[in-house]
Amino acid sequence: MIVNVECPGGSIPMMLDTGASICMCPINLISKYHIPVVTSFQWLEVQGVAGKTHAIQAYMISMAVGGQVQKIVPIALTEPNTFDMCLLGRSYLDHYIVTLDGSSLTLKVRD
C-alpha cells in the first residue's frame, strides 16, 4: 500500500512496510521531494528481502499520516536508486495504533 506522507517541504509517497524497523529512503528521492533531513553521520547496515545494504542514520523533522504528526523521525538514507520508493516503517508506525483495511485499501492511524 502506498501512503502519502506529509513532511516539511511537501508530500512524499511511501510504501507501508510494517516489517521495516526504520523508515528508509534512497537519498535521491529525499532530494527529488525536497524533504529536509538532519544526518547523524552514523552508518547502519540494513537488511531486507532484497539483501543487505548500508545506509546513513538521519532524522526527518516531522512526518504526518492521516493528521498524526510525529516529530524527529529516524530514517535510514540508502544509496541512490537502491529501490524506487521510500518505506514507511516502524520508526514512525510504533507511535500509533495502525489499522489496515485490505478490502478497501484504507489505512487509519490514531493515538
PDB file of N, CA and C in Angstrom:
ATOM      1  N   MET A   1       0.843  -1.174   0.000  1.00  0.00           N
ATOM      2  CA  MET A   1       0.000   0.000   0.000  1.00  0.00           C
ATOM      3  C   MET A   1       0.889   1.238   0.000  1.00  0.00           C
ATOM      4  N   ILE A   2       0.554   2.201  -0.840  1.00  0.00           N
ATOM      5  CA  ILE A   2       1.290   3.455  -0.926  1.00  0.00           C
ATOM      6  C   ILE A   2       0.550   4.500  -0.095  1.00  0.00           C
ATOM      7  N   VAL A   3       1.303   5.185   0.754  1.00  0.00           N
ATOM      8  CA  VAL A   3       0.748   6.178   1.668  1.00  0.00           C
ATOM      9  C   VAL A   3       1.408   7.518   1.363  1.00  0.00           C
ATOM     10  N   ASN A   4       0.618   8.578   1.253  1.00  0.00           N
ATOM     11  CA  ASN A   4       1.177   9.917   1.096  1.00  0.00           C
ATOM     12  C   ASN A   4       1.505  10.468   2.474  1.00  0.00           C
ATOM     13  N   VAL A   5       2.769  10.761   2.688  1.00  0.00           N
ATOM     14  CA  VAL A   5       3.258  11.251   3.970  1.00  0.00           C
ATOM     15  C   VAL A   5       3.563  12.738   3.824  1.00  0.00           C
ATOM     16  N   GLU A   6       2.986  13.537   4.712  1.00  0.00           N
ATOM     17  CA  GLU A   6       3.235  14.976   4.697  1.00  0.00           C
ATOM     18  C   GLU A   6       4.488  15.279   5.510  1.00  0.00           C
ATOM     19  N   CYS A   7       5.368  16.067   4.917  1.00  0.00           N
ATOM     20  CA  CYS A   7       6.632  16.445   5.547  1.00  0.00           C
ATOM     21  C   CYS A   7       6.867  17.925   5.277  1.00  0.00           C
ATOM     22  N   PRO A   8       7.712  18.567   6.080  1.00  0.00           N
ATOM     23  CA  PRO A   8       8.093  19.925   5.697  1.00  0.00           C
ATOM     24  C   PRO A   8       8.702  19.870   4.296  1.00  0.00           C
ATOM     25  N   GLY A   9       8.244  20.681   3.420  1.00  0.00           N
ATOM     26  CA  GLY A   9       8.751  20.654   2.054  1.00  0.00           C
ATOM     27  C   GLY A   9       7.789  20.005   1.079  1.00  0.00           C
ATOM     28  N   GLY A  10       6.805  19.251   1.579  1.00  0.00           N
ATOM     29  CA  GLY A  10       5.844  18.657   0.665  1.00  0.00           C
ATOM     30  C   GLY A  10       5.372  17.286   1.089  1.00  0.00           C
ATOM     31  N   SER A  11       4.837  16.578   0.131  1.00  0.00           N
ATOM     32  CA  SER A  11       4.297  15.241   0.350  1.00  0.00           C
ATOM     33  C   SER A  11       5.187  14.237  -0.371  1.00  0.00           C
ATOM     34  N   ILE A  12       5.353  13.078   0.239  1.00  0.00           N
ATOM     35  CA  ILE A  12       6.182  12.042  -0.375  1.00  0.00           C
ATOM     36  C   ILE A  12       5.442  10.709  -0.301  1.00  0.00           C
ATOM     37  N   PRO A  13       5.325   9.997  -1.434  1.00  0.00           N
ATOM     38  CA  PRO A  13       4.688   8.683  -1.394  1.00  0.00           C
ATOM     39  C   PRO A  13       5.642   7.669  -0.754  1.00  0.00           C
ATOM     40  N   MET A  14       5.118   6.903   0.191  1.00  0.00           N
ATOM     41  CA  MET A  14       5.927   5.885   0.862  1.00  0.00           C
ATOM     42  C   MET A  14       5.154   4.574   0.879  1.00  0.00           C
ATOM     43  N   MET A  15       5.863   3.472   0.703  1.00  0.00           N
ATOM     44  CA  MET A  15       5.247   2.159   0.773  1.00  0.00           C
ATOM     45  C   MET A  15       5.172   1.739   2.244  1.00  0.00           C
ATOM     46  N   LEU A  16       3.986   1.355   2.679  1.00  0.00           N
ATOM     47  CA  LEU A  16       3.796   0.873   4.036  1.00  0.00           C
ATOM     48  C   LEU A  16       4.562  -0.430   4.198  1.00  0.00           C
ATOM     49  N   ASP A  17       5.454  -0.488   5.186  1.00  0.00           N
ATOM     50  CA  ASP A  17       6.249  -1.694   5.430  1.00  0.00           C
ATOM     51  C   ASP A  17       6.318  -1.935   6.933  1.00  0.00           C
ATOM     52  N   THR A  18       5.367  -2.712   7.442  1.00  0.00           N
ATOM     53  CA  THR A  18       5.311  -2.975   8.883  1.00  0.00           C
ATOM     54  C   THR A  18       6.458  -3.863   9.347  1.00  0.00           C
ATOM     55  N   GLY A  19       7.174  -4.473   8.425  1.00  0.00           N
ATOM     56  CA  GLY A  19       8.325  -5.295   8.782  1.00  0.00           C
ATOM     57  C   GLY A  19       9.625  -4.517   8.875  1.00  0.00           C
ATOM     58  N   ALA A  20       9.605  -3.273   8.413  1.00  0.00           N
ATOM     59  CA  ALA A  20      10.817  -2.441   8.447  1.00  0.00           C
ATOM     60  C   ALA A  20      10.917  -1.766   9.811  1.00  0.00           C
ATOM     61  N   SER A  21      12.012  -1.982  10.507  1.00  0.00           N
ATOM     62  CA  SER A  21      12.165  -1.399  11.843  1.00  0.00           C
ATOM     63  C   SER A  21      12.398   0.103  11.791  1.00  0.00           C
ATOM     64  N   ILE A  22      12.790   0.614  10.632  1.00  0.00           N
ATOM     65  CA  ILE A  22      13.056   2.039  10.469  1.00  0.00           C
ATOM     66  C   ILE A  22      12.534   2.482   9.098  1.00  0.00           C
ATOM     67  N   CYS A  23      12.064   3.704   9.005  1.00  0.00           N
ATOM     68  CA  CYS A  23      11.702   4.266   7.701  1.00  0.00           C
ATOM     69  C   CYS A  23      12.976   4.346   6.867  1.00  0.00           C
ATOM     70  N   MET A  24      12.852   4.111   5.575  1.00  0.00           N
ATOM     71  CA  MET A  24      14.028   4.149   4.701  1.00  0.00           C
ATOM     72  C   MET A  24      13.689   4.882   3.418  1.00  0.00           C
ATOM     73  N   CYS A  25      14.718   5.546   2.870  1.00  0.00           N
ATOM     74  CA  CYS A  25      14.521   6.258   1.614  1.00  0.00           C
ATOM     75  C   CYS A  25      15.862   6.410   0.911  1.00  0.00           C
ATOM     76  N   PRO A  26      15.912   6.114  -0.396  1.00  0.00           N
ATOM     77  CA  PRO A  26      17.126   6.405  -1.148  1.00  0.00           C
ATOM     78  C   PRO A  26      17.367   7.920  -1.153  1.00  0.00           C
ATOM     79  N   ILE A  27      18.595   8.306  -1.025  1.00  0.00           N
ATOM     80  CA  ILE A  27      18.921   9.730  -0.895  1.00  0.00           C
ATOM     81  C   ILE A  27      18.469  10.547  -2.098  1.00  0.00           C
ATOM     82  N   ASN A  28      18.417   9.946  -3.294  1.00  0.00           N
ATOM     83  CA  ASN A  28      17.960  10.699  -4.468  1.00  0.00           C
ATOM     84  C   ASN A  28      16.478  11.071  -4.362  1.00  0.00           C
ATOM     85  N   LEU A  29      15.665  10.257  -3.681  1.00  0.00           N
ATOM     86  CA  LEU A  29      14.248  10.604  -3.526  1.00  0.00           C
ATOM     87  C   LEU A  29      14.049  11.697  -2.479  1.00  0.00           C
ATOM     88  N   ILE A  30      14.899  11.721  -1.458  1.00  0.00           N
ATOM     89  CA  ILE A  30      14.847  12.812  -0.476  1.00  0.00           C
ATOM     90  C   ILE A  30      15.116  14.134  -1.203  1.00  0.00           C
ATOM     91  N   SER A  31      16.082  14.118  -2.110  1.00  0.00           N
ATOM     92  CA  SER A  31      16.396  15.317  -2.897  1.00  0.00           C
ATOM     93  C   SER A  31      15.261  15.659  -3.857  1.00  0.00           C
ATOM     94  N   LYS A  32      14.714  14.653  -4.518  1.00  0.00           N
ATOM     95  CA  LYS A  32      13.648  14.879  -5.500  1.00  0.00           C
ATOM     96  C   LYS A  32      12.436  15.553  -4.867  1.00  0.00           C
ATOM     97  N   TYR A  33      12.068  15.107  -3.661  1.00  0.00           N
ATOM     98  CA  TYR A  33      10.874  15.643  -2.996  1.00  0.00           C
ATOM     99  C   TYR A  33      11.192  16.819  -2.070  1.00  0.00           C
ATOM    100  N   HIS A  34      12.448  17.250  -2.033  1.00  0.00           N
ATOM    101  CA  HIS A  34      12.873  18.405  -1.226  1.00  0.00           C
ATOM    102  C   HIS A  34      12.516  18.231   0.250  1.00  0.00           C
ATOM    103  N   ILE A  35      12.795  17.047   0.788  1.00  0.00           N
ATOM    104  CA  ILE A  35      12.469  16.748   2.182  1.00  0.00           C
ATOM    105  C   ILE A  35      13.690  17.052   3.043  1.00  0.00           C
ATOM    106  N   PRO A  36      13.557  17.969   4.007  1.00  0.00           N
ATOM    107  CA  PRO A  36      14.709  18.282   4.865  1.00  0.00           C
ATOM    108  C   PRO A  36      14.971  17.168   5.876  1.00  0.00           C
ATOM    109  N   VAL A  37      16.225  16.782   5.982  1.00  0.00           N
ATOM    110  CA  VAL A  37      16.640  15.787   6.968  1.00  0.00           C
ATOM    111  C   VAL A  37      17.888  16.288   7.682  1.00  0.00           C
ATOM    112  N   VAL A  38      18.104  15.749   8.868  1.00  0.00           N
ATOM    113  CA  VAL A  38      19.320  16.018   9.637  1.00  0.00           C
ATOM    114  C   VAL A  38      20.053  14.691   9.744  1.00  0.00           C
ATOM    115  N   THR A  39      21.291  14.641   9.280  1.00  0.00           N
ATOM    116  CA  THR A  39      22.049  13.381   9.323  1.00  0.00           C
ATOM    117  C   THR A  39      22.886  13.300  10.585  1.00  0.00           C
ATOM    118  N   SER A  40      23.127  12.069  11.014  1.00  0.00           N
ATOM    119  CA  SER A  40      23.960  11.837  12.197  1.00  0.00           C
ATOM    120  C   SER A  40      25.365  11.404  11.809  1.00  0.00           C
ATOM    121  N   PHE A  41      25.578  11.142  10.522  1.00  0.00           N
ATOM    122  CA  PHE A  41      26.859  10.640  10.005  1.00  0.00           C
ATOM    123  C   PHE A  41      27.235   9.296  10.625  1.00  0.00           C
ATOM    124  N   GLN A  42      26.226   8.552  11.033  1.00  0.00           N
ATOM    125  CA  GLN A  42      26.425   7.204  11.558  1.00  0.00           C
ATOM    126  C   GLN A  42      25.933   6.221  10.493  1.00  0.00           C
ATOM    127  N   TRP A  43      26.772   5.228  10.172  1.00  0.00           N
ATOM    128  CA  TRP A  43      26.409   4.229   9.174  1.00  0.00           C
ATOM    129  C   TRP A  43      25.621   3.107   9.817  1.00  0.00           C
ATOM    130  N   LEU A  44      24.618   2.622   9.109  1.00  0.00           N
ATOM    131  CA  LEU A  44      23.815   1.480   9.537  1.00  0.00           C
ATOM    132  C   LEU A  44      23.934   0.393   8.483  1.00  0.00           C
ATOM    133  N   GLU A  45      23.819  -0.850   8.914  1.00  0.00           N
ATOM    134  CA  GLU A  45      23.661  -1.935   7.959  1.00  0.00           C
ATOM    135  C   GLU A  45      22.198  -2.336   8.015  1.00  0.00           C
ATOM    136  N   VAL A  46      21.519  -2.259   6.884  1.00  0.00           N
ATOM    137  CA  VAL A  46      20.105  -2.617   6.831  1.00  0.00           C
ATOM    138  C   VAL A  46      19.943  -3.858   5.967  1.00  0.00           C
ATOM    139  N   GLN A  47      19.000  -4.700   6.375  1.00  0.00           N
ATOM    140  CA  GLN A  47      18.786  -5.953   5.663  1.00  0.00           C
ATOM    141  C   GLN A  47      17.298  -6.141   5.435  1.00  0.00           C
ATOM    142  N   GLY A  48      16.961  -6.587   4.251  1.00  0.00           N
ATOM    143  CA  GLY A  48      15.575  -6.878   3.894  1.00  0.00           C
ATOM    144  C   GLY A  48      15.521  -8.078   2.985  1.00  0.00           C
ATOM    145  N   VAL A  49      14.382  -8.278   2.360  1.00  0.00           N
ATOM    146  CA  VAL A  49      14.237  -9.438   1.480  1.00  0.00           C
ATOM    147  C   VAL A  49      15.162  -9.352   0.271  1.00  0.00           C
ATOM    148  N   ALA A  50      15.570  -8.139  -0.109  1.00  0.00           N
ATOM    149  CA  ALA A  50      16.452  -7.965  -1.265  1.00  0.00           C
ATOM    150  C   ALA A  50      17.931  -8.091  -0.904  1.00  0.00           C
ATOM    151  N   GLY A  51      18.241  -8.270   0.377  1.00  0.00           N
ATOM    152  CA  GLY A  51      19.630  -8.388   0.793  1.00  0.00           C
ATOM    153  C   GLY A  51      20.049  -7.278   1.730  1.00  0.00           C
ATOM    154  N   LYS A  52      21.369  -7.103   1.877  1.00  0.00           N
ATOM    155  CA  LYS A  52      21.920  -6.107   2.799  1.00  0.00           C
ATOM    156  C   LYS A  52      22.443  -4.898   2.036  1.00  0.00           C
ATOM    157  N   THR A  53      22.390  -3.757   2.688  1.00  0.00           N
ATOM    158  CA  THR A  53      22.995  -2.551   2.151  1.00  0.00           C
ATOM    159  C   THR A  53      23.396  -1.658   3.321  1.00  0.00           C
ATOM    160  N   HIS A  54      24.110  -0.611   3.032  1.00  0.00           N
ATOM    161  CA  HIS A  54      24.485   0.350   4.061  1.00  0.00           C
ATOM    162  C   HIS A  54      23.661   1.616   3.890  1.00  0.00           C
ATOM    163  N   ALA A  55      23.415   2.279   4.999  1.00  0.00           N
ATOM    164  CA  ALA A  55      22.619   3.497   4.985  1.00  0.00           C
ATOM    165  C   ALA A  55      23.175   4.470   6.011  1.00  0.00           C
ATOM    166  N   ILE A  56      22.820   5.729   5.851  1.00  0.00           N
ATOM    167  CA  ILE A  56      23.192   6.759   6.820  1.00  0.00           C
ATOM    168  C   ILE A  56      22.006   7.001   7.738  1.00  0.00           C
ATOM    169  N   GLN A  57      22.233   6.970   9.036  1.00  0.00           N
ATOM    170  CA  GLN A  57      21.184   7.302  10.009  1.00  0.00           C
ATOM    171  C   GLN A  57      20.876   8.788   9.900  1.00  0.00           C
ATOM    172  N   ALA A  58      19.605   9.118   9.748  1.00  0.00           N
ATOM    173  CA  ALA A  58      19.178  10.513   9.661  1.00  0.00           C
ATOM    174  C   ALA A  58      17.859  10.668  10.397  1.00  0.00           C
ATOM    175  N   TYR A  59      17.365  11.896  10.437  1.00  0.00           N
ATOM    176  CA  TYR A  59      16.100  12.189  11.114  1.00  0.00           C
ATOM    177  C   TYR A  59      15.299  13.145  10.253  1.00  0.00           C
ATOM    178  N   MET A  60      14.043  12.795  10.006  1.00  0.00           N
ATOM    179  CA  MET A  60      13.145  13.723   9.341  1.00  0.00           C
ATOM    180  C   MET A  60      12.590  14.649  10.415  1.00  0.00           C
ATOM    181  N   ILE A  61      12.447  15.923  10.101  1.00  0.00           N
ATOM    182  CA  ILE A  61      11.991  16.914  11.066  1.00  0.00           C
ATOM    183  C   ILE A  61      10.597  16.557  11.567  1.00  0.00           C
ATOM    184  N   SER A  62       9.717  16.159  10.686  1.00  0.00           N
ATOM    185  CA  SER A  62       8.400  15.671  11.088  1.00  0.00           C
ATOM    186  C   SER A  62       7.781  14.900   9.931  1.00  0.00           C
ATOM    187  N   MET A  63       6.856  14.003  10.281  1.00  0.00           N
ATOM    188  CA  MET A  63       6.094  13.227   9.313  1.00  0.00           C
ATOM    189  C   MET A  63       4.660  13.184   9.801  1.00  0.00           C
ATOM    190  N   ALA A  64       3.714  13.243   8.876  1.00  0.00           N
ATOM    191  CA  ALA A  64       2.301  13.140   9.244  1.00  0.00           C
ATOM    192  C   ALA A  64       1.582  12.213   8.281  1.00  0.00           C
ATOM    193  N   VAL A  65       0.805  11.309   8.858  1.00  0.00           N
ATOM    194  CA  VAL A  65      -0.062  10.418   8.094  1.00  0.00           C
ATOM    195  C   VAL A  65      -1.446  10.536   8.720  1.00  0.00           C
ATOM    196  N   GLY A  66      -2.424  10.864   7.906  1.00  0.00           N
ATOM    197  CA  GLY A  66      -3.785  10.985   8.419  1.00  0.00           C
ATOM    198  C   GLY A  66      -3.906  11.976   9.561  1.00  0.00           C
ATOM    199  N   GLY A  67      -3.108  13.027   9.527  1.00  0.00           N
ATOM    200  CA  GLY A  67      -3.166  14.050  10.569  1.00  0.00           C
ATOM    201  C   GLY A  67      -2.368  13.742  11.824  1.00  0.00           C
ATOM    202  N   GLN A  68      -1.760  12.559  11.899  1.00  0.00           N
ATOM    203  CA  GLN A  68      -0.968  12.185  13.073  1.00  0.00           C
ATOM    204  C   GLN A  68       0.486  12.592  12.833  1.00  0.00           C
ATOM    205  N   VAL A  69       0.912  13.640  13.515  1.00  0.00           N
ATOM    206  CA  VAL A  69       2.253  14.210  13.310  1.00  0.00           C
ATOM    207  C   VAL A  69       3.227  13.623  14.316  1.00  0.00           C
ATOM    208  N   GLN A  70       4.340  13.138  13.815  1.00  0.00           N
ATOM    209  CA  GLN A  70       5.431  12.656  14.663  1.00  0.00           C
ATOM    210  C   GLN A  70       6.641  13.528  14.377  1.00  0.00           C
ATOM    211  N   LYS A  71       7.228  14.090  15.412  1.00  0.00           N
ATOM    212  CA  LYS A  71       8.413  14.941  15.262  1.00  0.00           C
ATOM    213  C   LYS A  71       9.675  14.095  15.367  1.00  0.00           C
ATOM    214  N   ILE A  72      10.703  14.479  14.668  1.00  0.00           N
ATOM    215  CA  ILE A  72      12.039  13.860  14.714  1.00  0.00           C
ATOM    216  C   ILE A  72      11.933  12.337  14.539  1.00  0.00           C
ATOM    217  N   VAL A  73      11.712  11.922  13.316  1.00  0.00           N
ATOM    218  CA  VAL A  73      11.531  10.500  12.987  1.00  0.00           C
ATOM    219  C   VAL A  73      12.824   9.933  12.420  1.00  0.00           C
ATOM    220  N   PRO A  74      13.370   8.866  13.037  1.00  0.00           N
ATOM    221  CA  PRO A  74      14.561   8.231  12.469  1.00  0.00           C
ATOM    222  C   PRO A  74      14.271   7.659  11.077  1.00  0.00           C
ATOM    223  N   ILE A  75      15.225   7.858  10.175  1.00  0.00           N
ATOM    224  CA  ILE A  75      15.100   7.336   8.813  1.00  0.00           C
ATOM    225  C   ILE A  75      16.494   6.911   8.339  1.00  0.00           C
ATOM    226  N   ALA A  76      16.532   5.842   7.582  1.00  0.00           N
ATOM    227  CA  ALA A  76      17.783   5.374   7.003  1.00  0.00           C
ATOM    228  C   ALA A  76      17.851   5.866   5.564  1.00  0.00           C
ATOM    229  N   LEU A  77      18.909   6.608   5.243  1.00  0.00           N
ATOM    230  CA  LEU A  77      19.119   7.095   3.878  1.00  0.00           C
ATOM    231  C   LEU A  77      20.024   6.117   3.153  1.00  0.00           C
ATOM    232  N   THR A  78      19.476   5.461   2.151  1.00  0.00           N
ATOM    233  CA  THR A  78      20.251   4.475   1.403  1.00  0.00           C
ATOM    234  C   THR A  78      20.895   5.129   0.189  1.00  0.00           C
ATOM    235  N   GLU A  79      21.759   4.397  -0.452  1.00  0.00           N
ATOM    236  CA  GLU A  79      22.434   4.897  -1.647  1.00  0.00           C
ATOM    237  C   GLU A  79      21.392   5.215  -2.725  1.00  0.00           C
ATOM    238  N   PRO A  80      21.714   6.139  -3.633  1.00  0.00           N
ATOM    239  CA  PRO A  80      20.766   6.469  -4.699  1.00  0.00           C
ATOM    240  C   PRO A  80      20.337   5.232  -5.476  1.00  0.00           C
ATOM    241  N   ASN A  81      19.063   5.198  -5.810  1.00  0.00           N
ATOM    242  CA  ASN A  81      18.481   4.142  -6.647  1.00  0.00           C
ATOM    243  C   ASN A  81      18.584   2.743  -6.054  1.00  0.00           C
ATOM    244  N   THR A  82      18.721   2.644  -4.723  1.00  0.00           N
ATOM    245  CA  THR A  82      18.723   1.330  -4.077  1.00  0.00           C
ATOM    246  C   THR A  82      17.395   0.637  -4.331  1.00  0.00           C
ATOM    247  N   PHE A  83      16.321   1.388  -4.229  1.00  0.00           N
ATOM    248  CA  PHE A  83      14.986   0.959  -4.620  1.00  0.00           C
ATOM    249  C   PHE A  83      14.228   2.203  -5.062  1.00  0.00           C
ATOM    250  N   ASP A  84      13.047   2.019  -5.647  1.00  0.00           N
ATOM    251  CA  ASP A  84      12.379   3.155  -6.288  1.00  0.00           C
ATOM    252  C   ASP A  84      11.310   3.827  -5.439  1.00  0.00           C
ATOM    253  N   MET A  85      11.263   3.509  -4.144  1.00  0.00           N
ATOM    254  CA  MET A  85      10.255   4.105  -3.288  1.00  0.00           C
ATOM    255  C   MET A  85      10.778   4.150  -1.856  1.00  0.00           C
ATOM    256  N   CYS A  86      10.320   5.133  -1.120  1.00  0.00           N
ATOM    257  CA  CYS A  86      10.637   5.210   0.308  1.00  0.00           C
ATOM    258  C   CYS A  86       9.724   4.251   1.066  1.00  0.00           C
ATOM    259  N   LEU A  87      10.191   3.790   2.219  1.00  0.00           N
ATOM    260  CA  LEU A  87       9.421   2.861   3.042  1.00  0.00           C
ATOM    261  C   LEU A  87       8.979   3.544   4.328  1.00  0.00           C
ATOM    262  N   LEU A  88       7.701   3.410   4.652  1.00  0.00           N
ATOM    263  CA  LEU A  88       7.154   3.903   5.916  1.00  0.00           C
ATOM    264  C   LEU A  88       7.225   2.754   6.911  1.00  0.00           C
ATOM    265  N   GLY A  89       8.217   2.798   7.786  1.00  0.00           N
ATOM    266  CA  GLY A  89       8.464   1.704   8.715  1.00  0.00           C
ATOM    267  C   GLY A  89       8.069   2.029  10.140  1.00  0.00           C
ATOM    268  N   ARG A  90       8.524   1.169  11.043  1.00  0.00           N
ATOM    269  CA  ARG A  90       8.093   1.249  12.434  1.00  0.00           C
ATOM    270  C   ARG A  90       8.699   2.400  13.222  1.00  0.00           C
ATOM    271  N   SER A  91       9.724   3.085  12.710  1.00  0.00           N
ATOM    272  CA  SER A  91      10.226   4.258  13.448  1.00  0.00           C
ATOM    273  C   SER A  91       9.153   5.351  13.489  1.00  0.00           C
ATOM    274  N   TYR A  92       8.193   5.307  12.580  1.00  0.00           N
ATOM    275  CA  TYR A  92       7.005   6.168  12.655  1.00  0.00           C
ATOM    276  C   TYR A  92       5.819   5.384  13.219  1.00  0.00           C
ATOM    277  N   LEU A  93       5.551   4.211  12.687  1.00  0.00           N
ATOM    278  CA  LEU A  93       4.337   3.462  12.997  1.00  0.00           C
ATOM    279  C   LEU A  93       4.217   3.041  14.455  1.00  0.00           C
ATOM    280  N   ASP A  94       5.332   2.770  15.127  1.00  0.00           N
ATOM    281  CA  ASP A  94       5.288   2.268  16.511  1.00  0.00           C
ATOM    282  C   ASP A  94       4.716   3.274  17.511  1.00  0.00           C
ATOM    283  N   HIS A  95       4.517   4.507  17.102  1.00  0.00           N
ATOM    284  CA  HIS A  95       3.970   5.523  17.999  1.00  0.00           C
ATOM    285  C   HIS A  95       2.447   5.568  17.970  1.00  0.00           C
ATOM    286  N   TYR A  96       1.825   4.756  17.124  1.00  0.00           N
ATOM    287  CA  TYR A  96       0.388   4.846  16.899  1.00  0.00           C
ATOM    288  C   TYR A  96      -0.263   3.481  16.831  1.00  0.00           C
ATOM    289  N   ILE A  97      -1.603   3.498  16.893  1.00  0.00           N
ATOM    290  CA  ILE A  97      -2.396   2.317  16.577  1.00  0.00           C
ATOM    291  C   ILE A  97      -2.704   2.416  15.089  1.00  0.00           C
ATOM    292  N   VAL A  98      -2.278   1.430  14.344  1.00  0.00           N
ATOM    293  CA  VAL A  98      -2.411   1.453  12.891  1.00  0.00           C
ATOM    294  C   VAL A  98      -3.357   0.336  12.472  1.00  0.00           C
ATOM    295  N   THR A  99      -4.389   0.696  11.707  1.00  0.00           N
ATOM    296  CA  THR A  99      -5.352  -0.277  11.212  1.00  0.00           C
ATOM    297  C   THR A  99      -5.349  -0.248   9.694  1.00  0.00           C
ATOM    298  N   LEU A 100      -5.100  -1.389   9.106  1.00  0.00           N
ATOM    299  CA  LEU A 100      -5.087  -1.522   7.652  1.00  0.00           C
ATOM    300  C   LEU A 100      -6.301  -2.347   7.248  1.00  0.00           C
ATOM    301  N   ASP A 101      -7.155  -1.784   6.417  1.00  0.00           N
ATOM    302  CA  ASP A 101      -8.311  -2.491   5.872  1.00  0.00           C
ATOM    303  C   ASP A 101      -7.971  -2.850   4.437  1.00  0.00           C
ATOM    304  N   GLY A 102      -7.552  -4.071   4.241  1.00  0.00           N
ATOM    305  CA  GLY A 102      -7.106  -4.507   2.924  1.00  0.00           C
ATOM    306  C   GLY A 102      -8.211  -4.526   1.887  1.00  0.00           C
ATOM    307  N   SER A 103      -9.457  -4.805   2.300  1.00  0.00           N
ATOM    308  CA  SER A 103     -10.534  -4.876   1.324  1.00  0.00           C
ATOM    309  C   SER A 103     -10.864  -3.516   0.711  1.00  0.00           C
ATOM    310  N   SER A 104     -10.709  -2.435   1.505  1.00  0.00           N
ATOM    311  CA  SER A 104     -10.999  -1.109   0.960  1.00  0.00           C
ATOM    312  C   SER A 104      -9.722  -0.304   0.729  1.00  0.00           C
ATOM    313  N   LEU A 105      -8.572  -0.925   1.015  1.00  0.00           N
ATOM    314  CA  LEU A 105      -7.272  -0.270   0.860  1.00  0.00           C
ATOM    315  C   LEU A 105      -7.217   1.052   1.607  1.00  0.00           C
ATOM    316  N   THR A 106      -7.632   1.027   2.862  1.00  0.00           N
ATOM    317  CA  THR A 106      -7.553   2.224   3.707  1.00  0.00           C
ATOM    318  C   THR A 106      -6.662   1.962   4.900  1.00  0.00           C
ATOM    319  N   LEU A 107      -6.015   3.012   5.331  1.00  0.00           N
ATOM    320  CA  LEU A 107      -5.116   2.951   6.475  1.00  0.00           C
ATOM    321  C   LEU A 107      -5.581   3.999   7.486  1.00  0.00           C
ATOM    322  N   LYS A 108      -5.757   3.579   8.732  1.00  0.00           N
ATOM    323  CA  LYS A 108      -6.122   4.512   9.792  1.00  0.00           C
ATOM    324  C   LYS A 108      -4.975   4.548  10.801  1.00  0.00           C
ATOM    325  N   VAL A 109      -4.574   5.754  11.180  1.00  0.00           N
ATOM    326  CA  VAL A 109      -3.502   5.960  12.150  1.00  0.00           C
ATOM    327  C   VAL A 109      -4.079   6.817  13.272  1.00  0.00           C
ATOM    328  N   ARG A 110      -3.989   6.316  14.520  1.00  0.00           N
ATOM    329  CA  ARG A 110      -4.518   7.095  15.654  1.00  0.00           C
ATOM    330  C   ARG A 110      -3.661   6.856  16.881  1.00  0.00           C
ATOM    331  N   ASP A 111      -3.839   7.769  17.848  1.00  0.00           N
ATOM    332  CA  ASP A 111      -3.103   7.643  19.122  1.00  0.00           C
ATOM    333  C   ASP A 111      -3.549   6.422  19.889  1.00  0.00           C
TER     334      ASP A 111
END
